Short mmCIF file of C-alpha atoms and ligand atoms in Angstrom, two decimals:
data_model
loop_
_atom_site.label_atom_id
_atom_site.label_comp_id
_atom_site.label_asym_id
_atom_site.label_seq_id
_atom_site.Cartn_x
_atom_site.Cartn_y
_atom_site.Cartn_z
CA MET A 1417 108.39 146.44 105.02
CA ASP A 1418 107.79 147.52 108.58
CA HIS A 1419 109.80 149.07 111.39
CA PHE A 1420 109.87 146.15 113.85
CA ASN A 1421 113.44 144.86 113.72
CA TYR A 1422 116.00 143.15 115.93
CA GLN A 1423 119.00 145.11 117.12
CA ASN A 1424 121.60 142.84 118.76
CA GLY A 1425 118.96 140.25 119.55
CA THR A 1426 116.35 142.67 120.96
CA LEU A 1427 113.17 143.58 119.10
CA PHE A 1428 112.76 147.29 118.50
CA CYS A 1429 109.85 149.31 117.20
CA GLU A 1430 111.63 152.02 115.21
CA ASP A 1431 114.28 153.23 117.71
CA VAL A 1432 112.54 152.04 120.87
CA ASP A 1433 113.45 148.82 122.68
CA LEU A 1434 110.18 146.97 123.33
CA ASN A 1435 111.47 145.96 126.79
CA THR A 1436 111.44 149.64 127.71
CA ILE A 1437 107.77 149.97 126.80
CA ALA A 1438 106.88 146.72 128.59
CA ASN A 1439 108.60 147.98 131.75
CA LYS A 1440 106.64 151.20 131.56
CA VAL A 1441 103.13 149.94 130.72
CA GLY A 1442 103.17 146.25 131.70
CA THR A 1443 101.88 143.47 129.46
CA PRO A 1444 99.90 142.78 127.38
CA PHE A 1445 99.88 145.89 125.19
CA TYR A 1446 99.53 146.93 121.57
CA CYS A 1447 102.37 148.85 119.96
CA TYR A 1448 102.14 150.74 116.66
CA SER A 1449 104.85 152.26 114.50
CA SER A 1450 104.17 155.73 113.07
CA ALA A 1451 106.83 155.29 110.37
CA THR A 1452 105.19 152.06 109.21
CA LEU A 1453 101.72 153.61 109.07
CA VAL A 1454 103.08 156.52 107.05
CA ARG A 1455 105.08 154.25 104.78
CA HIS A 1456 102.15 151.98 104.00
CA PHE A 1457 99.94 154.98 103.27
CA ASN A 1458 102.48 156.52 100.90
CA VAL A 1459 103.38 153.27 99.12
CA LEU A 1460 99.71 152.85 98.27
CA LYS A 1461 99.33 156.48 97.28
CA ASP A 1462 102.32 156.14 94.92
CA ALA A 1463 101.00 152.92 93.43
CA LEU A 1464 97.74 154.68 92.54
CA LYS A 1465 99.04 158.09 91.57
CA PHE A 1466 97.62 157.83 88.05
CA ILE A 1467 94.08 158.07 89.48
CA ASN A 1468 95.10 160.21 92.46
CA PRO A 1469 92.39 158.79 94.72
CA LEU A 1470 91.14 160.18 98.00
CA ILE A 1471 92.46 157.53 100.40
CA CYS A 1472 89.77 157.07 103.01
CA TYR A 1473 91.44 154.89 105.63
CA ALA A 1474 88.96 152.33 107.03
CA VAL A 1475 88.75 153.48 110.63
CA LYS A 1476 87.39 150.16 111.89
CA ALA A 1477 90.80 148.55 111.31
CA ASN A 1478 92.45 150.68 113.99
CA SER A 1479 90.48 153.62 115.28
CA ASN A 1480 92.81 155.10 117.87
CA VAL A 1481 92.68 158.87 117.43
CA ALA A 1482 96.48 159.16 117.47
CA VAL A 1483 96.71 156.60 114.67
CA LEU A 1484 94.08 158.54 112.72
CA LYS A 1485 95.96 161.77 113.28
CA THR A 1486 99.19 160.20 112.03
CA LEU A 1487 97.39 159.34 108.78
CA ALA A 1488 95.46 162.63 108.63
CA GLU A 1489 98.79 164.45 108.56
CA GLU A 1490 99.63 162.50 105.39
CA GLY A 1491 96.36 163.64 103.82
CA ALA A 1492 94.19 160.63 104.59
CA GLY A 1493 90.42 160.79 104.67
CA ALA A 1494 88.30 158.28 106.58
CA ASP A 1495 85.89 155.49 105.77
CA VAL A 1496 83.60 155.22 108.80
CA VAL A 1497 80.69 153.00 109.82
CA SER A 1498 79.24 154.71 112.89
CA LYS A 1499 78.65 158.01 114.59
CA GLY A 1500 81.50 157.14 116.95
CA GLU A 1501 83.92 156.66 114.06
CA ILE A 1502 82.86 160.01 112.57
CA MET A 1503 83.60 161.61 115.95
CA ARG A 1504 87.03 159.97 116.05
CA ALA A 1505 87.88 161.09 112.50
CA LEU A 1506 86.87 164.67 113.23
CA LYS A 1507 88.84 164.66 116.49
CA ALA A 1508 91.91 163.55 114.54
CA GLY A 1509 91.53 166.55 112.26
CA ILE A 1510 90.13 164.76 109.23
CA PRO A 1511 87.84 167.24 107.45
CA ALA A 1512 84.21 166.16 107.03
CA GLN A 1513 84.65 166.51 103.28
CA LYS A 1514 87.15 163.63 103.38
CA ILE A 1515 84.82 161.27 105.25
CA VAL A 1516 82.71 158.59 103.58
CA TYR A 1517 80.09 156.88 105.67
CA SER A 1518 79.60 153.18 104.88
CA GLY A 1519 77.58 150.45 106.59
CA VAL A 1520 74.55 148.31 105.98
CA GLY A 1521 72.40 149.56 108.85
CA LYS A 1522 72.52 153.25 109.62
CA SER A 1523 69.92 154.47 112.11
CA HIS A 1524 68.06 157.77 111.68
CA ALA A 1525 70.26 159.28 114.38
CA ASP A 1526 73.41 158.10 112.55
CA MET A 1527 72.16 159.56 109.27
CA ALA A 1528 71.24 162.87 110.88
CA PHE A 1529 74.63 163.10 112.56
CA ALA A 1530 76.43 162.44 109.26
CA LEU A 1531 74.30 164.98 107.37
CA ASN A 1532 74.79 167.65 110.01
CA THR A 1533 78.52 166.96 110.02
CA GLY A 1534 78.63 167.43 106.25
CA VAL A 1535 80.43 164.22 105.29
CA LEU A 1536 81.47 163.84 101.66
CA GLN A 1537 79.11 160.95 100.93
CA LEU A 1538 76.96 158.28 102.47
CA ASN A 1539 77.42 154.87 100.89
CA VAL A 1540 73.91 153.45 100.65
CA GLU A 1541 73.34 149.71 100.57
CA SER A 1542 69.61 149.24 99.91
CA LEU A 1543 66.48 150.88 98.60
CA ALA A 1544 65.05 150.75 102.14
CA GLU A 1545 68.02 152.75 103.40
CA LEU A 1546 67.68 155.26 100.57
CA HIS A 1547 64.02 155.91 101.49
CA GLN A 1548 64.91 156.45 105.15
CA LEU A 1549 67.79 158.73 104.24
CA ASN A 1550 65.53 160.84 102.04
CA ILE A 1551 63.12 161.28 104.98
CA VAL A 1552 65.89 162.23 107.40
CA ALA A 1553 67.49 164.66 104.92
CA GLN A 1554 64.13 166.27 104.22
CA LYS A 1555 63.50 166.81 107.94
CA LEU A 1556 66.89 168.49 108.26
CA ASP A 1557 66.38 170.42 105.03
CA ARG A 1558 69.60 169.02 103.63
CA THR A 1559 70.54 167.11 100.50
CA ALA A 1560 72.28 163.78 101.10
CA GLN A 1561 75.17 163.11 98.73
CA VAL A 1562 75.21 159.39 98.15
CA ALA A 1563 77.10 156.62 96.46
CA LEU A 1564 75.24 153.38 95.79
CA ARG A 1565 77.09 150.34 97.06
CA VAL A 1566 76.51 147.63 94.53
CA ASN A 1567 76.92 143.93 95.09
CA PRO A 1568 78.74 142.59 92.02
CA ASP A 1569 78.21 138.94 92.99
CA VAL A 1570 81.93 138.27 92.90
CA ASP A 1571 83.51 135.92 95.44
CA GLY A 1572 86.70 137.46 96.76
CA GLY A 1573 88.03 134.04 97.79
CA THR A 1574 88.70 135.09 101.35
CA HIS A 1575 87.52 133.66 104.69
CA GLU A 1576 83.74 133.33 104.50
CA LYS A 1577 83.21 135.57 107.56
CA ILE A 1578 84.89 138.53 105.87
CA ARG A 1579 83.55 138.01 102.36
CA THR A 1580 81.05 140.68 101.29
CA GLY A 1581 80.68 140.56 97.51
CA THR A 1582 78.43 137.62 96.69
CA ALA A 1583 74.65 137.56 96.33
CA GLU A 1584 74.53 135.48 99.55
CA ASP A 1585 76.04 138.33 101.57
CA LYS A 1586 74.07 141.11 103.22
CA PHE A 1587 76.05 143.88 101.55
CA GLY A 1588 75.27 146.15 98.64
CA ILE A 1589 72.39 146.51 96.19
CA SER A 1590 72.02 143.48 93.97
CA TRP A 1591 72.50 143.93 90.26
CA GLN A 1592 68.86 143.13 89.51
CA GLN A 1593 67.62 145.83 91.91
CA ILE A 1594 69.66 148.65 90.43
CA PRO A 1595 67.11 149.81 87.79
CA GLU A 1596 64.37 149.92 90.45
CA THR A 1597 66.66 151.83 92.80
CA LEU A 1598 67.55 154.38 90.13
CA ASN A 1599 63.89 154.90 89.29
CA ALA A 1600 63.02 155.46 92.94
CA LEU A 1601 65.95 157.83 93.27
CA LYS A 1602 64.52 160.14 90.62
CA GLU A 1603 61.56 160.78 92.93
CA MET A 1604 63.66 161.51 96.01
CA SER A 1605 63.87 165.22 96.53
CA HIS A 1606 66.67 165.21 99.10
CA ILE A 1607 69.09 162.69 97.63
CA GLU A 1608 71.80 163.47 95.12
CA LEU A 1609 73.52 160.52 93.45
CA LYS A 1610 77.24 161.22 93.32
CA GLY A 1611 78.80 157.86 92.73
CA LEU A 1612 79.07 154.10 92.98
CA THR A 1613 80.98 151.98 95.43
CA VAL A 1614 81.99 148.35 95.71
CA HIS A 1615 83.78 146.35 98.42
CA ILE A 1616 83.93 142.58 97.99
CA GLY A 1617 85.70 141.53 101.18
CA SER A 1618 88.80 141.75 103.28
CA GLN A 1619 92.20 140.02 103.26
CA LEU A 1620 91.94 139.27 99.53
CA THR A 1621 95.14 137.68 98.26
CA ASN A 1622 94.15 137.26 94.65
CA LEU A 1623 93.66 140.16 92.24
CA ALA A 1624 91.27 138.47 89.79
CA PRO A 1625 88.12 139.09 91.90
CA PHE A 1626 89.05 142.76 92.27
CA LYS A 1627 89.37 143.03 88.51
CA ALA A 1628 86.03 141.30 87.91
CA ALA A 1629 84.24 143.59 90.38
CA PHE A 1630 85.93 146.73 89.04
CA MET A 1631 84.96 145.88 85.46
CA ARG A 1632 81.33 145.45 86.47
CA ILE A 1633 81.26 148.74 88.33
CA LYS A 1634 82.84 150.59 85.42
CA GLU A 1635 80.23 149.27 83.03
CA LEU A 1636 77.47 150.27 85.43
CA PHE A 1637 78.98 153.73 85.95
CA LEU A 1638 78.94 154.37 82.19
CA ASP A 1639 75.40 153.08 81.91
CA ILE A 1640 74.13 155.32 84.72
CA LYS A 1641 75.94 158.33 83.34
CA HIS A 1642 74.39 157.60 79.96
CA GLN A 1643 70.97 157.66 81.62
CA GLY A 1644 71.63 161.28 82.56
CA PHE A 1645 72.59 161.01 86.24
CA PRO A 1646 75.37 163.50 87.05
CA ILE A 1647 77.46 160.74 88.61
CA GLU A 1648 81.15 161.51 89.06
CA ARG A 1649 82.77 159.29 91.69
CA ILE A 1650 83.85 155.69 92.04
CA ASP A 1651 84.76 154.30 95.46
CA LEU A 1652 86.69 151.05 95.10
CA GLY A 1653 86.47 149.95 98.74
CA GLY A 1654 89.32 148.24 100.56
CA GLY A 1655 90.25 144.62 100.95
CA LEU A 1656 93.81 144.09 99.73
CA GLY A 1657 95.41 141.43 101.93
CA ILE A 1658 98.69 141.50 103.83
CA ALA A 1659 101.34 138.91 104.70
CA TYR A 1660 100.62 137.34 108.09
CA ASP A 1661 103.28 134.69 107.69
CA PRO A 1662 106.57 136.22 106.55
CA LYS A 1663 107.69 132.79 105.28
CA ALA A 1664 104.59 132.14 103.11
CA PRO A 1665 104.28 133.41 99.51
CA GLN A 1666 103.65 137.15 99.58
CA PRO A 1667 100.20 138.47 98.64
CA PRO A 1668 99.94 140.91 95.71
CA GLN A 1669 101.67 144.20 96.39
CA PRO A 1670 100.11 147.67 96.08
CA GLU A 1671 101.82 148.10 92.68
CA ASP A 1672 100.08 144.96 91.37
CA TYR A 1673 96.77 146.22 92.72
CA GLY A 1674 97.49 149.58 91.08
CA LYS A 1675 98.08 147.89 87.72
CA ILE A 1676 94.66 146.24 87.86
CA ILE A 1677 93.01 149.58 88.62
CA GLN A 1678 94.97 151.26 85.86
CA ASP A 1679 94.00 148.54 83.36
CA VAL A 1680 90.31 148.92 84.16
CA PHE A 1681 89.93 152.64 84.70
CA ILE A 1682 92.65 154.41 82.72
CA ASP A 1683 90.19 155.78 80.14
CA LEU A 1684 87.44 156.73 82.62
CA PRO A 1685 87.20 160.35 83.72
CA ALA A 1686 85.99 160.13 87.33
CA ASP A 1687 87.05 160.96 90.88
CA PHE A 1688 88.28 157.92 92.77
CA ILE A 1689 88.14 156.91 96.42
CA ILE A 1690 89.67 153.86 98.07
CA GLU A 1691 89.04 152.52 101.58
CA PRO A 1692 92.07 150.50 102.73
CA GLY A 1693 92.27 149.44 106.37
CA ARG A 1694 94.38 146.36 106.98
CA LEU A 1695 96.94 147.24 104.32
CA ILE A 1696 97.85 150.39 106.21
CA ALA A 1697 97.51 149.34 109.83
CA GLY A 1698 97.95 145.54 109.90
CA ASN A 1699 101.71 145.25 109.80
CA ALA A 1700 102.18 148.57 111.58
CA GLY A 1701 101.28 146.98 114.91
CA ILE A 1702 102.16 144.14 117.25
CA MET A 1703 100.69 142.86 120.47
CA VAL A 1704 103.25 142.20 123.19
CA SER A 1705 102.43 139.55 125.74
CA SER A 1706 104.37 137.65 128.36
CA LEU A 1707 104.43 133.94 129.04
CA ILE A 1708 102.74 133.30 132.39
CA TYR A 1709 103.96 129.73 132.51
CA LEU A 1710 104.56 126.66 130.44
CA LYS A 1711 102.08 123.95 131.34
CA GLU A 1712 103.56 120.62 130.43
CA GLY A 1713 100.61 118.33 129.76
CA GLU A 1714 100.31 114.64 129.16
CA LYS A 1715 99.85 114.96 125.42
CA LYS A 1716 100.78 118.55 124.81
CA ASN A 1717 102.50 121.55 126.21
CA PHE A 1718 100.64 124.80 126.60
CA ALA A 1719 102.37 128.16 126.59
CA ILE A 1720 99.92 130.22 128.62
CA MET A 1721 100.24 133.88 127.75
CA ASP A 1722 98.87 136.88 129.62
CA ALA A 1723 97.01 137.99 126.46
CA ALA A 1724 93.87 136.14 125.43
CA MET A 1725 91.18 135.88 122.78
CA ASN A 1726 89.46 138.96 124.20
CA ASP A 1727 92.58 141.04 123.41
CA LEU A 1728 93.18 139.62 119.91
CA MET A 1729 90.11 137.84 118.58
CA ARG A 1730 91.24 137.05 115.06
CA PRO A 1731 92.64 133.54 115.72
CA ALA A 1732 89.45 132.46 117.55
CA LEU A 1733 87.13 134.06 114.97
CA TYR A 1734 88.84 133.39 111.66
CA ASP A 1735 91.52 130.80 112.51
CA ALA A 1736 93.96 133.59 111.75
CA LYS A 1737 97.62 132.95 112.38
CA HIS A 1738 99.71 135.77 113.81
CA ALA A 1739 103.44 135.06 113.77
CA LEU A 1740 104.88 134.91 117.29
CA ILE A 1741 108.41 136.15 117.87
CA PRO A 1742 110.39 136.72 121.06
CA ILE A 1743 111.28 140.24 122.14
CA GLN A 1744 114.67 138.90 123.23
CA GLN A 1745 116.29 136.32 120.99
CA SER A 1746 118.04 133.47 122.83
CA MET A 1747 121.73 133.10 122.31
CA GLY A 1748 123.99 130.04 122.12
CA ASP A 1749 123.78 127.62 125.04
CA GLU A 1750 120.45 128.77 126.51
CA ARG A 1751 118.61 127.86 123.31
CA HIS A 1752 116.21 124.97 123.46
CA LEU A 1753 113.07 124.33 121.43
CA THR A 1754 109.69 123.36 122.88
CA ILE A 1755 106.60 122.48 120.88
CA ALA A 1756 103.46 123.93 122.44
CA ASP A 1757 100.02 125.37 121.80
CA VAL A 1758 100.04 129.10 122.52
CA VAL A 1759 96.93 129.94 124.52
CA GLY A 1760 95.44 132.62 126.74
CA PRO A 1761 93.91 132.40 130.21
CA VAL A 1762 90.26 132.73 129.09
CA CYS A 1763 87.98 129.81 129.96
CA GLU A 1764 87.38 128.57 126.43
CA THR A 1765 89.20 126.02 124.33
CA GLY A 1766 88.95 128.46 121.41
CA ASP A 1767 91.24 130.81 123.31
CA ARG A 1768 94.21 129.61 121.31
CA PHE A 1769 96.57 131.74 119.25
CA ALA A 1770 98.58 128.94 117.68
CA LYS A 1771 98.75 125.17 117.60
CA ASP A 1772 101.88 123.05 117.88
CA VAL A 1773 104.39 125.80 117.31
CA GLU A 1774 108.08 125.67 118.03
CA LEU A 1775 108.99 128.10 120.77
CA GLU A 1776 112.55 128.98 121.49
CA SER A 1777 113.42 128.66 125.20
CA PRO A 1778 109.97 129.48 126.61
CA THR A 1779 110.73 130.60 130.13
CA GLU A 1780 108.29 132.21 132.55
CA GLY A 1781 108.00 135.95 132.11
CA LYS A 1782 109.48 135.89 128.62
CA LEU A 1783 108.06 138.54 126.31
CA TYR A 1784 106.70 137.77 122.87
CA ALA A 1785 105.24 139.83 120.03
CA PHE A 1786 102.24 138.72 118.01
CA ARG A 1787 102.90 140.26 114.62
CA SER A 1788 100.47 141.87 112.17
CA ALA A 1789 98.17 142.93 115.01
CA GLY A 1790 97.77 146.59 114.03
CA ALA A 1791 94.46 146.03 112.21
CA TYR A 1792 91.35 144.47 113.75
CA GLY A 1793 93.25 143.88 116.98
CA ALA A 1794 92.50 146.51 119.61
CA THR A 1795 89.32 147.58 117.81
CA MET A 1796 87.80 144.12 118.19
CA SER A 1797 88.89 143.51 121.76
CA SER A 1798 86.42 142.95 124.56
CA THR A 1799 86.41 142.64 128.33
CA TYR A 1800 85.28 139.01 128.42
CA ASN A 1801 86.13 137.35 131.73
CA THR A 1802 86.27 140.92 133.14
CA ARG A 1803 89.71 141.37 131.69
CA PRO A 1804 90.94 144.95 131.29
CA LEU A 1805 91.23 146.56 127.85
CA ILE A 1806 94.95 146.61 127.21
CA PRO A 1807 96.98 149.77 126.55
CA GLU A 1808 97.95 151.03 123.12
CA VAL A 1809 101.31 152.65 122.54
CA LEU A 1810 102.47 154.66 119.54
CA VAL A 1811 106.14 154.92 118.65
CA LYS A 1812 107.70 157.66 116.57
CA GLY A 1813 111.46 157.47 116.10
CA GLU A 1814 112.98 157.29 119.55
CA ASN A 1815 109.81 158.44 121.31
CA PHE A 1816 106.80 156.53 122.47
CA ALA A 1817 103.49 157.55 124.01
CA ILE A 1818 100.61 155.71 125.62
CA ILE A 1819 97.68 156.47 123.34
CA ARG A 1820 95.12 154.49 125.29
CA GLN A 1821 95.48 153.72 128.97
CA ARG A 1822 94.74 150.29 130.31
CA ILE A 1823 91.03 150.34 131.15
CA ASN A 1824 91.13 148.41 134.39
CA GLU A 1825 88.68 146.23 136.28
CA GLU A 1826 87.58 149.04 138.56
CA ALA A 1827 86.69 151.28 135.61
CA LEU A 1828 84.74 148.44 133.99
CA ILE A 1829 82.74 147.53 137.08
CA LYS A 1830 82.00 151.19 137.78
CA GLN A 1831 79.78 151.31 134.66
CA GLU A 1832 77.30 148.95 136.27
CA THR A 1833 74.55 150.06 138.63
CA MET A 1834 72.53 148.20 141.21
CA PRO A 1835 68.71 148.15 140.88
CA ASP A 1836 67.05 149.85 143.86
CA TRP A 1837 65.22 146.67 144.93
CA PHE A 1838 68.40 145.41 146.56
N1 LLP B 3260 85.38 149.36 103.23
C1 LLP B 3260 84.33 148.68 103.72
C2 LLP B 3260 82.97 149.02 103.28
C3 LLP B 3260 84.56 147.62 104.63
O1 LLP B 3260 83.52 146.92 105.09
C4 LLP B 3260 85.88 147.31 105.03
C5 LLP B 3260 86.13 146.24 105.97
C6 LLP B 3260 86.92 148.08 104.50
C7 LLP B 3260 86.64 149.10 103.60
C8 LLP B 3260 88.35 147.84 104.86
O2 LLP B 3260 88.79 146.58 104.44
P1 LLP B 3260 90.34 146.19 104.55
O3 LLP B 3260 91.10 147.08 103.59
O4 LLP B 3260 90.77 146.40 105.95
O5 LLP B 3260 90.37 144.75 104.16
N2 LLP B 3260 87.63 141.85 111.30
C9 LLP B 3260 88.05 141.23 110.09
C10 LLP B 3260 87.99 142.18 108.91
C11 LLP B 3260 86.63 142.78 108.68
C12 LLP B 3260 86.59 143.78 107.55
C13 LLP B 3260 85.33 144.53 107.54
N3 LLP B 3260 85.20 145.52 106.51
C14 LLP B 3260 89.45 140.67 110.29
O6 LLP B 3260 90.01 140.79 111.37
O7 LLP B 3260 90.00 140.04 109.39
#
């Protein structure tokens, strides 16, 4: 459930009419609902209360500091993958001891920054990384608290570009390399093994792969503990999928996910961490865009929007489908249906949000919302075609605030400098 609903034919985010925001900031823009973020966080927390995990929200899904602060106030920690994301989490008031630092390629500077910040743990993905981390920690005279990310060789059954759990993928330490890694660890003076972590992919809509991966990690945890390592934590990653199409069968709910975790881990004394991103932010955001014009072609119609693939990349990258709904529903006589491809103005055929969809009365200037755009929307946007980065707006009850200004053409071009040979 989210807080984007029609009131007398007009789409509202909580108690704010989306036309009001569009008039204030112009289109396109992202709009997030605080109540939805908070609700998703707490539904998940409730579903997992029997293990009482530290919920480290995956910052990459939506990293706006105001979004992070909204979640921090509910007690969220952060799962980060860069120095920049650590800086954002700290700015939002998330304590360093609630930050886990993931990622397959941390530089020395990244490691040093994380160690000096005092993050809870670094999730290490290879023996090579572990060696480098030991060197960096030694130089700083610190001990790095680590969790080993293991690759369970389990296919999450999601889109291949967001699958991370098979032996073909670059993520995690393979099962065969674990004994060697543990042996090497014993010799590393500045590393302390605290836990294990696993993350097999994103937008998973089937629970069986989660269960398979969790069972493997439990077995490994017990084995490592038995070997005498003072290991105490299990980080279960993120990955639970959301409904992009409200009419399609619903993916498993947090309670179902909770039951799997309960089944596997009920008898295991350990501290738990989870790293959900999309589940919290995905359906807490929309992207509002206006129809520039309807191009009636020979074979097809094209609804050309003012948003494009650079603003919301998911359809171009993963063939993702984001439901499109009008901000103002048409009434009675004015209603007519047009079949069109919904596209943006960028000079690529891949700049298409939807193919052959039925649009209700598509008139020039009409406002639409792309749903489920709160995760991996703004964070993945670019300035391709020298298009501005679009504003982000956060709603809370009857209030709204611009939480990122439009970054316009002038600001973009200003970053560039002319060589002195001109
Ligand atoms: N933990 C780790 C180590 C991750 O790599 C990710 C996501 C998460 C947690 C959060 O996963 P979530 O709960 O959001 O599924 N851009 C793609 C998604 C990439 C996910 C990358 N890693 C998309 O738009 O679908």
